[in-house]
Amino acid sequence: MTYTVGSYLAARLSQIGLKHHFAVAGDFNLILLDELLTNKELEQVYCCNELNCGYSAEGYARACGAAAFVVTFSVGGLSAINALAGAYAENLPVVMVSGAPNTNDYATEHLLHHTMATHDFAYSLEIARKITCCAVAVTSPEDAPAQIDMALRTALREKKPAYIEIACNIANASCAAPGPVSAILSPVPSDAESLEAAIVAAAEFLKSKRKPVMMIGSKLRAAGAEMQAIALAESLGCAVTVMAAAKSFFPESHPQYAGIYWGEVSSPGAREIVDWADAILCVGAIFNDYSTVGWTAMPSGPNVLIADDGHIQLAGLDYSQVRLDAFLSGLAARIERRDATLIEYRRIRSAPAAPPSADPAAKLTRVEIFQQVQSLINSDTTVIAETGDSWFNGMHLSLPHGARFEIEMQWGAIGWSVPATFGYAVGAPGRRVIALIGDGSFQLTAQEVAQMIRRRLPAIIFLINNHGYTIEVEIHDGPYNNIKNWDYAGLVQVFNAEDGKGKGLRATNGGELAAAIETALASREGPTLIECVIDRDDCSGDLISWGRLVAKANARPPRPQ
Ligand code: TPU
Ligand code: MG
């Protein structure tokens, strides 16, 4: 078989396990798209715009471990930058492939369309360098295989996005055949001495403690160490709390699960048990202003052990080039049982009282919505929670074994969840994908519902219409938090046009919501959007408390000079 630069890229994407790539066409990438289409193992999936295309790939990477998307030069690529930087923040290997100008036009007096009418064509690559772990421009078929391999290898190793720009007249040029895929997939091993030293030091540290607790963070999945974290937890026997951004990365059905740790807005008992502990094992944690609730809940000091992929810190010691999976499983084999925090957690946790069933004709409330959403969640469900009160409402959902939860808490860009739901559903067709989205967020990327309709994906979108940017209202209110209302349910009809099977429904009371959910479950040939209409001030108590503390952190005056 002979290869072109484009079919080489397709072969590599397929070899690393992708079955799809996302795309928006443009003249600089059309030949490349043709070449990608020659690979029958790889399906091309289209999006309405490049930002959504990037988020779709980001959602796909959450389901499948990696993703790729193709855009045209500059006008496409710059739109997708937000999603690419988001993939960096969220530790997802998303590869953005951009078409690029004909090589004959570089370093000439020519001006090109889709540029700023200057002779600089390098700015896309330069911007990409800032927000990816590897950015390459392919302008010769001889160099293409090595450049493509380097970008894919770096992205997969670092769990960060990469950028590959391919000149439009190179995409179908002949190039060498790919070698073994292990050149891209082989992992970087730990430094054996550092690993051993880190395990010995951590085992000593734990031996000197009576009440250790584990805290699971969102970098655990990227490190591929979820099973090893369970093994360590079981060997230690302690309580295991999970940070909000890592919900579902440690199973909530596990007997040692001790709730969501999120400072003042933790689930019952989780904050108390962390405060009570004499050692905190932070595994893949990210402590930022939001996760520490405006810097009010930041574990620090000599009792904290920080375990990240590539990096272990404790008691004034620092070990680098240590793989997290190897560290956790190595440590699990060397420690003594320390279950005091689990016993204490079971004493202090107070199960939240189940709200009384609402009159089906009573005006819809947030509490009623989430009670009904809860009853939908089974082991095949993935919940996707958008920035807004959906973050806080989502935290209260209890996940049975196998259920997954996706949240974009580090990047926190509203609008992410509509295309991410689309991408996730493309990547995980067997799962029930449920999205929780506020009205304000939905307005940024609404059109991607059309692609769910096009591919007949039965995702269920709960669009919470509280008539505004409520999360911002709770941080700081003003006229800018009011938004134009839409007929959200009616929008689905617009997207259906002549051939779509999507459903748009509106619920203003519990009875209507229950009926809408039944319709959604029976609907296998397209998405269902359920607009849930509630009062503007009907938000979670956690959002109010968190918003007050975040506002306080934002309002700190400048330090005196
Ligand atoms: O439930 P609720 O009302 O809080 O959610 P909704 O209606 O989706 O409103 C979200 C409001 C919001 C804004 C405007 N949350 N964060 N922001 C700031 C923001 C602006 N632009 C981007 C791309 N991301 C943001 N987080
Ligand atoms: Mg809203």
XYZ file of C-alpha atoms and ligand atoms in Angstrom:
588
model
C 0.000 0.000 0.000
C 1.272 3.477 -0.834
C 0.731 6.400 1.477
C 0.157 10.100 1.182
C 0.676 12.564 4.014
C -3.082 12.585 4.620
C -3.526 8.802 4.487
C -0.476 8.393 6.746
C -2.152 10.648 9.307
C -5.390 8.666 8.941
C -3.538 5.376 9.449
C -1.905 6.675 12.609
C -5.206 8.037 14.004
C -6.808 4.675 13.381
C -3.855 2.794 14.899
C -4.096 4.791 18.124
C -7.697 3.644 18.435
C -9.786 6.437 16.929
C -12.840 5.479 14.890
C -13.872 9.050 14.080
C -12.462 12.488 13.465
C -14.388 15.743 13.497
C -14.189 18.322 10.721
C -15.277 21.609 9.213
C -14.325 22.003 5.552
C -12.357 24.874 3.986
C -10.318 25.213 0.798
C -7.006 24.758 2.611
C -8.088 21.349 4.003
C -10.304 19.847 1.273
C -7.604 17.616 -0.228
C -6.596 16.554 3.267
C -10.221 15.626 4.045
C -10.297 13.543 0.817
C -7.170 11.709 1.919
C -8.590 11.055 5.392
C -11.744 9.669 3.784
C -9.735 6.977 1.984
C -9.293 5.251 5.351
C -12.394 3.131 5.857
C -11.634 2.577 9.541
C -12.052 6.265 10.282
C -15.335 8.108 9.930
C -15.498 11.848 9.240
C -17.988 13.655 11.465
C -19.018 17.218 10.684
C -19.711 20.147 13.000
C -21.412 23.526 12.536
C -18.346 25.610 13.422
C -14.749 25.141 14.481
C -15.179 26.013 18.158
C -17.850 23.348 18.413
C -15.658 21.005 16.391
C -12.901 21.401 18.984
C -15.289 20.821 21.883
C -16.803 17.813 20.103
C -13.339 16.308 19.844
C -12.737 17.181 23.504
C -15.913 15.291 24.473
C -14.904 12.366 22.245
C -11.508 12.252 23.978
C -13.301 11.951 27.326
C -15.123 8.877 26.002
C -12.306 7.299 23.957
C -9.024 8.547 25.430
C -7.970 10.719 22.470
C -9.490 12.625 19.543
C -8.688 14.521 16.365
C -10.390 17.321 14.464
C -9.669 19.069 11.196
C -10.154 22.760 10.426
C -9.144 25.192 7.747
C -6.295 27.630 8.094
C -6.505 30.576 10.481
C -10.209 31.474 10.225
C -11.038 27.947 11.364
C -8.050 27.318 13.566
C -8.295 30.540 15.549
C -11.958 29.796 16.343
C -10.975 26.419 17.725
C -8.157 27.770 19.918
C -10.508 28.088 22.906
C -11.376 24.381 22.758
C -7.737 23.421 22.262
C -6.607 25.412 25.298
C -9.503 23.841 27.195
C -8.170 20.389 26.301
C -4.821 21.487 27.744
C -6.472 22.562 30.990
C -8.499 19.359 31.147
C -5.576 17.016 30.297
C -7.058 15.556 27.136
C -5.001 14.534 24.086
C -6.943 16.327 21.361
C -5.154 16.756 18.025
C -6.096 19.750 15.936
C -5.165 19.351 12.285
C -5.253 22.507 10.210
C -5.017 22.933 6.474
C -2.413 25.533 5.496
C -1.295 27.597 2.483
C 0.422 26.131 -0.573
C 4.168 25.791 0.045
C 4.888 27.898 -3.068
C 3.384 30.923 -1.332
C 5.628 30.875 1.757
C 8.385 33.530 1.713
C 7.005 35.283 -1.371
C 5.353 38.636 -1.975
C 1.968 36.867 -2.227
C -0.934 37.847 -0.018
C -3.386 35.079 0.827
C -7.036 34.887 1.830
C -7.797 33.811 5.437
C -4.742 35.770 6.587
C -4.425 39.269 8.014
C -3.232 40.613 4.644
C 0.371 40.507 5.740
C 3.091 38.092 4.642
C 3.098 36.359 7.981
C 1.564 32.867 7.727
C 3.234 31.565 10.876
C 1.018 33.111 13.522
C -1.373 30.139 13.769
C 1.536 27.826 14.495
C 3.019 30.291 16.995
C -0.289 30.643 18.844
C -0.721 26.864 18.820
C 2.739 26.452 20.394
C 1.485 28.345 23.453
C -1.511 26.099 24.058
C -0.385 22.627 22.999
C 2.381 20.272 24.052
C 3.594 19.950 20.462
C 2.901 22.036 17.347
C 4.304 21.145 13.928
C 3.933 22.548 10.396
C 4.214 19.916 7.687
C 5.585 21.376 4.472
C 7.441 18.393 3.057
C 6.328 14.773 2.574
C 9.794 13.562 3.632
C 9.459 15.056 7.108
C 5.722 14.379 7.504
C 5.850 10.881 9.098
C 8.309 11.905 11.816
C 6.480 15.184 12.493
C 3.051 13.511 12.695
C 4.418 10.756 14.932
C 6.079 13.278 17.231
C 2.874 15.296 17.648
C 0.738 12.214 18.347
C 3.316 10.633 20.671
C 3.739 13.811 22.716
C -0.019 14.358 23.011
C -0.658 10.797 24.167
C 2.231 10.773 26.625
C 1.466 14.141 28.151
C -2.330 13.917 27.821
C -2.309 17.365 26.268
C -3.463 18.704 22.893
C -1.229 18.875 19.806
C -1.380 20.905 16.578
C -0.500 19.639 13.109
C -0.607 22.091 10.208
C -0.455 20.546 6.732
C 0.199 22.620 3.606
C -2.663 22.120 1.153
C -0.408 20.912 -1.669
C 1.343 18.376 0.601
C -1.762 16.558 1.877
C -1.874 14.189 -1.116
C 1.880 13.972 -1.736
C 3.361 10.462 -1.427
C 5.166 9.668 1.776
C 6.707 6.718 3.600
C 4.554 3.999 5.175
C 4.033 4.018 8.948
C 6.196 1.784 11.132
C 4.969 -0.055 14.251
C 2.500 2.013 16.274
C 4.462 1.281 19.434
C 6.684 4.184 18.350
C 3.750 6.401 19.370
C 2.156 4.376 22.140
C 5.068 3.106 24.214
C 4.863 4.687 27.685
C 7.698 6.547 29.396
C 8.839 4.364 32.306
C 9.528 5.685 35.803
C 13.069 6.286 36.930
C 13.410 3.090 38.976
C 15.420 4.654 41.810
C 13.117 7.641 42.179
C 10.059 5.389 42.161
C 11.508 3.166 44.880
C 12.610 6.152 46.979
C 9.189 7.792 46.664
C 7.397 4.600 47.712
C 9.709 4.082 50.703
C 9.278 7.708 51.832
C 5.491 7.595 51.406
C 5.221 4.286 53.279
C 7.264 5.769 56.160
C 5.088 8.886 56.120
C 1.907 6.802 56.354
C 3.337 4.562 59.054
C 3.771 7.619 61.271
C 0.104 8.651 60.799
C -3.035 7.308 62.369
C -5.770 9.009 60.379
C -4.893 9.286 56.654
C -7.541 10.227 54.110
C -7.337 10.109 50.328
C -8.420 12.957 48.079
C -8.906 12.116 44.409
C -8.352 14.861 41.832
C -9.108 15.268 38.150
C -5.596 14.438 36.901
C -6.047 10.838 38.045
C -7.803 9.764 34.859
C -5.202 11.396 32.620
C -2.550 9.444 34.516
C -4.383 6.207 33.706
C -4.253 5.315 37.400
C -7.895 4.940 38.463
C -7.546 1.200 39.214
C -4.309 1.751 41.132
C -5.971 4.434 43.279
C -8.662 1.906 44.206
C -5.956 -0.647 45.048
C -4.191 1.845 47.346
C -7.486 2.836 48.994
C -8.331 -0.806 49.661
C -4.926 -1.575 51.066
C -5.081 1.459 53.364
C -8.764 1.055 54.232
C -9.216 4.813 54.723
C -11.983 7.207 53.676
C -11.686 8.423 50.071
C -12.987 11.862 49.183
C -13.253 13.062 45.601
C -12.812 16.615 44.349
C -15.670 18.084 42.319
C -13.702 18.073 39.051
C -12.968 14.370 39.565
C -16.506 13.174 40.318
C -16.813 9.513 39.174
C -13.026 8.996 38.938
C -13.328 6.930 42.138
C -16.518 4.837 42.191
C -19.254 6.300 44.378
C -20.543 2.768 44.902
C -17.256 1.828 46.610
C -17.683 1.231 50.381
C -14.807 3.639 51.135
C -16.263 6.533 49.122
C -16.676 9.470 51.491
C -18.260 12.098 49.266
C -17.248 15.201 47.366
C -14.612 17.403 49.005
C -15.231 20.989 47.933
C -14.475 23.095 51.013
C -17.581 24.782 52.370
C -19.820 23.139 49.772
C -18.594 19.559 50.325
C -21.081 16.731 50.630
C -22.061 15.857 54.222
C -19.093 14.636 56.259
C -16.465 14.975 53.514
C -15.002 18.269 54.694
C -15.116 17.218 58.333
C -13.230 14.005 57.628
C -10.505 15.859 55.717
C -10.232 18.375 58.592
C -10.048 15.478 61.095
C -7.367 13.536 59.188
C -3.687 13.712 60.174
C -2.501 12.979 56.615
C -4.053 13.894 53.270
C -3.017 11.938 50.176
C -3.875 14.211 47.269
C -3.875 12.105 44.123
C -3.945 14.065 40.859
C -5.476 17.097 42.593
C -5.817 20.587 41.125
C -6.185 23.310 43.724
C -7.400 26.486 42.053
C -9.573 29.390 43.265
C -12.791 27.560 42.378
C -11.872 24.135 43.800
C -10.600 25.750 47.026
C -13.739 27.929 47.203
C -11.891 31.239 46.973
C -8.751 29.868 48.735
C -10.721 28.863 51.842
C -10.077 25.116 51.481
C -6.477 24.537 50.447
C -4.810 21.461 51.981
C -1.218 22.391 52.757
C 1.574 21.775 55.264
C 3.581 18.757 56.389
C 0.564 16.423 56.521
C -0.087 16.675 52.807
C 1.304 14.190 50.291
C 0.977 15.325 46.676
C 0.966 12.505 44.145
C 0.825 13.550 40.496
C 1.844 11.726 37.365
C 5.590 12.228 37.087
C 5.928 13.932 40.429
C 5.598 12.982 44.114
C 5.999 15.504 46.956
C 5.932 14.887 50.692
C 7.588 16.009 53.902
C 9.968 18.402 52.137
C 11.007 15.773 49.575
C 10.363 15.814 45.852
C 10.639 12.886 43.421
C 10.338 13.404 39.681
C 10.039 10.965 36.756
C 7.744 8.737 38.824
C 4.668 7.297 37.123
C 1.551 7.703 39.237
C 0.172 4.227 38.473
C 3.441 2.573 39.509
C 3.689 4.720 42.643
C 0.136 3.970 43.797
C 0.330 0.231 43.197
C 3.844 0.045 44.663
C 2.692 1.913 47.752
C -0.426 -0.269 48.071
C 1.842 -3.296 48.471
C 3.962 -1.708 51.239
C 1.575 -0.122 53.712
C -0.285 -1.108 56.812
C -4.021 -0.699 57.168
C -5.181 2.694 58.479
C -8.983 2.825 58.491
C -9.686 5.403 61.232
C -11.037 8.010 58.795
C -13.482 5.574 57.235
C -14.825 4.545 60.638
C -15.137 8.178 61.711
C -16.751 9.214 58.419
C -19.436 6.577 58.899
C -20.129 8.039 62.330
C -20.406 11.651 61.247
C -21.952 11.587 57.795
C -25.597 12.507 57.752
C -27.591 11.195 54.873
C -29.465 14.069 53.245
C -33.203 13.682 53.707
C -34.968 12.778 50.469
C -37.229 15.646 49.462
C -40.946 14.875 49.604
C -42.479 13.964 46.240
C -43.855 17.055 44.623
C -47.422 17.467 43.425
C -47.077 16.733 39.659
C -49.108 19.860 38.904
C -47.020 22.158 41.122
C -44.666 24.651 39.504
C -41.386 22.972 38.543
C -38.455 23.387 40.925
C -34.767 22.615 40.755
C -35.150 19.982 43.464
C -37.859 18.185 41.500
C -35.794 18.269 38.278
C -32.798 16.652 39.905
C -34.878 14.059 41.692
C -36.203 12.990 38.303
C -32.753 13.126 36.675
C -31.435 10.911 39.485
C -33.952 8.210 38.688
C -32.629 8.069 35.108
C -29.045 7.283 36.034
C -27.909 3.685 35.638
C -24.545 2.015 35.166
C -24.503 2.925 31.452
C -25.129 6.617 32.044
C -22.707 9.461 31.512
C -23.778 12.797 32.974
C -22.249 15.886 31.364
C -22.528 18.983 33.569
C -22.074 22.488 32.176
C -20.655 25.464 34.068
C -23.393 27.142 36.117
C -25.684 25.809 38.803
C -25.488 22.480 36.921
C -22.046 22.028 38.547
C -23.603 22.139 42.008
C -26.768 20.226 41.187
C -24.678 17.614 39.387
C -22.519 17.052 42.470
C -25.560 15.846 44.405
C -26.395 13.117 41.903
C -25.455 9.741 43.215
C -23.711 7.542 40.666
C -24.239 3.781 40.619
C -21.346 1.524 39.620
C -20.272 2.231 36.043
C -21.954 5.633 35.745
C -19.595 8.405 34.627
C -19.619 12.136 35.141
C -17.932 14.740 32.920
C -17.283 18.318 33.923
C -14.966 20.985 32.482
C -14.080 22.641 35.736
C -10.544 23.857 35.156
C -11.258 25.617 31.840
C -14.874 26.441 32.716
C -15.991 27.807 29.340
C -19.750 28.047 29.036
C -21.100 26.407 25.880
C -18.647 23.502 26.154
C -21.250 20.918 27.043
C -23.447 20.967 23.917
C -20.684 19.957 21.477
C -18.916 17.877 24.153
C -22.149 15.904 24.597
C -22.287 15.420 20.827
C -18.666 14.248 20.683
C -19.052 11.988 23.711
C -22.181 10.403 22.234
C -20.356 9.762 18.924
C -17.530 8.105 20.858
C -19.696 6.054 23.244
C -22.779 4.987 21.286
C -23.774 2.358 23.866
C -24.094 4.823 26.747
C -27.020 6.945 27.870
C -25.653 10.474 27.670
C -27.435 13.066 29.799
C -26.464 16.726 29.620
C -27.294 19.338 32.279
C -27.082 22.775 30.700
C -28.143 26.269 31.758
C -29.974 28.579 29.368
C -27.096 31.044 29.193
C -24.486 28.418 28.363
C -26.724 26.786 25.772
C -26.929 30.006 23.776
C -23.196 29.864 22.957
C -23.133 26.578 21.066
C -26.795 25.605 20.545
C -26.426 24.712 16.876
C -24.516 21.515 17.626
C -27.851 19.918 18.626
C -28.360 19.826 14.844
C -25.438 17.412 14.515
C -26.921 15.130 17.190
C -30.075 15.130 15.062
C -28.083 14.473 11.892
C -26.414 11.412 13.419
C -29.600 10.330 15.233
C -27.933 10.263 18.648
C -30.391 9.747 21.517
C -28.745 12.118 24.007
C -31.022 13.748 26.590
C -30.469 17.436 27.273
C -31.950 18.983 30.396
C -31.894 22.681 29.635
C -32.490 24.524 32.895
C -34.183 27.777 31.971
C -33.779 30.032 35.000
C -33.830 33.153 32.808
C -30.233 34.225 33.171
C -26.671 33.713 34.272
C -27.524 32.595 37.791
C -23.983 31.517 38.728
C -22.840 35.056 37.929
C -25.815 36.481 39.830
C -24.527 34.687 42.943
C -20.987 36.017 42.435
C -21.963 39.565 41.481
C -25.250 40.748 39.995
C -26.005 43.401 37.388
C -28.004 43.890 34.183
C -25.405 41.860 32.258
C -26.703 38.691 33.908
C -30.094 38.953 32.199
C -30.421 37.222 28.858
C -32.867 37.152 25.952
C -35.252 34.242 26.375
C -35.496 31.714 23.525
C -38.070 29.125 22.589
C -35.537 26.394 23.377
C -37.891 23.497 22.815
C -39.045 25.062 19.540
C -35.457 25.307 18.349
C -35.284 21.541 17.911
C -38.009 21.762 15.263
C -35.876 24.304 13.394
C -32.894 21.955 13.486
C -35.013 18.953 12.464
C -36.017 20.683 9.223
C -37.318 18.079 6.754
C -35.611 14.926 7.970
C -34.650 15.169 11.664
C -36.115 13.126 14.504
C -35.073 15.276 17.465
C -37.636 16.169 20.118
C -38.003 19.498 21.866
C -40.230 19.487 24.954
C -41.028 22.017 27.639
C -41.738 21.210 31.277
C -43.230 23.690 33.727
C -44.301 21.152 36.357
C -43.214 17.726 37.591
C -45.880 15.880 35.621
C -44.766 17.440 32.335
C -41.158 16.647 33.158
C -41.937 12.984 33.886
C -43.845 12.717 30.602
C -40.983 14.412 28.704
C -38.483 11.959 30.188
C -40.646 9.043 29.058
C -40.718 10.464 25.551
C -36.947 10.894 25.649
C -36.394 7.289 26.725
C -38.621 6.002 23.934
C -36.859 8.159 21.378
C -33.935 6.200 19.869
C -33.533 8.147 16.646
C -32.464 11.528 17.862
C -31.803 13.734 20.862
C -34.441 15.049 23.224
C -34.110 18.533 24.601
C -36.236 19.125 27.683
C -36.544 22.773 28.594
C -37.125 22.874 32.365
C -38.565 26.220 33.377
C -37.825 27.359 36.937
C -37.684 30.617 38.901
C -34.676 32.877 38.418
C -33.708 32.560 42.100
C -34.292 28.814 42.369
C -30.637 27.847 42.743
C -28.702 25.511 45.011
C -27.603 26.627 48.455
C -24.103 25.461 47.555
C -23.941 27.907 44.656
C -24.918 30.752 46.985
C -22.229 29.865 49.566
C -19.550 29.206 46.938
C -20.441 32.366 45.009
C -20.057 34.511 48.127
C -16.564 33.159 48.845
C -15.427 33.368 45.218
C -16.667 36.975 45.089
C -14.676 37.698 48.229
C -11.515 36.242 46.668
C -12.098 38.230 43.459
C -12.554 41.423 45.488
C -9.199 41.267 47.350
C -7.644 44.703 46.911
C -4.238 45.037 45.213
C -1.302 44.524 47.586
C 0.203 47.841 48.731
C 3.449 48.618 46.833
O -27.438 27.705 35.972
P -26.945 29.016 35.481
O -28.040 30.006 35.248
O -25.896 29.532 36.413
O -26.241 28.692 34.082
P -26.305 29.483 32.701
O -27.676 29.972 32.421
O -25.732 28.592 31.705
O -25.373 30.722 32.921
C -23.969 30.603 32.945
C -23.404 31.966 33.237
C -21.910 32.067 33.184
C -21.171 33.056 32.540
C -21.671 34.172 31.733
N -21.048 31.251 33.800
N -19.822 31.651 33.568
N -19.872 32.757 32.815
C -18.656 33.492 32.394
C -18.140 32.926 31.082
C -18.228 33.647 29.920
N -17.795 33.137 28.749
C -17.260 31.896 28.716
C -16.795 31.312 27.413
N -17.172 31.147 29.799
C -17.570 31.640 30.995
N -17.449 30.876 32.074
Mg -29.325 30.191 33.621
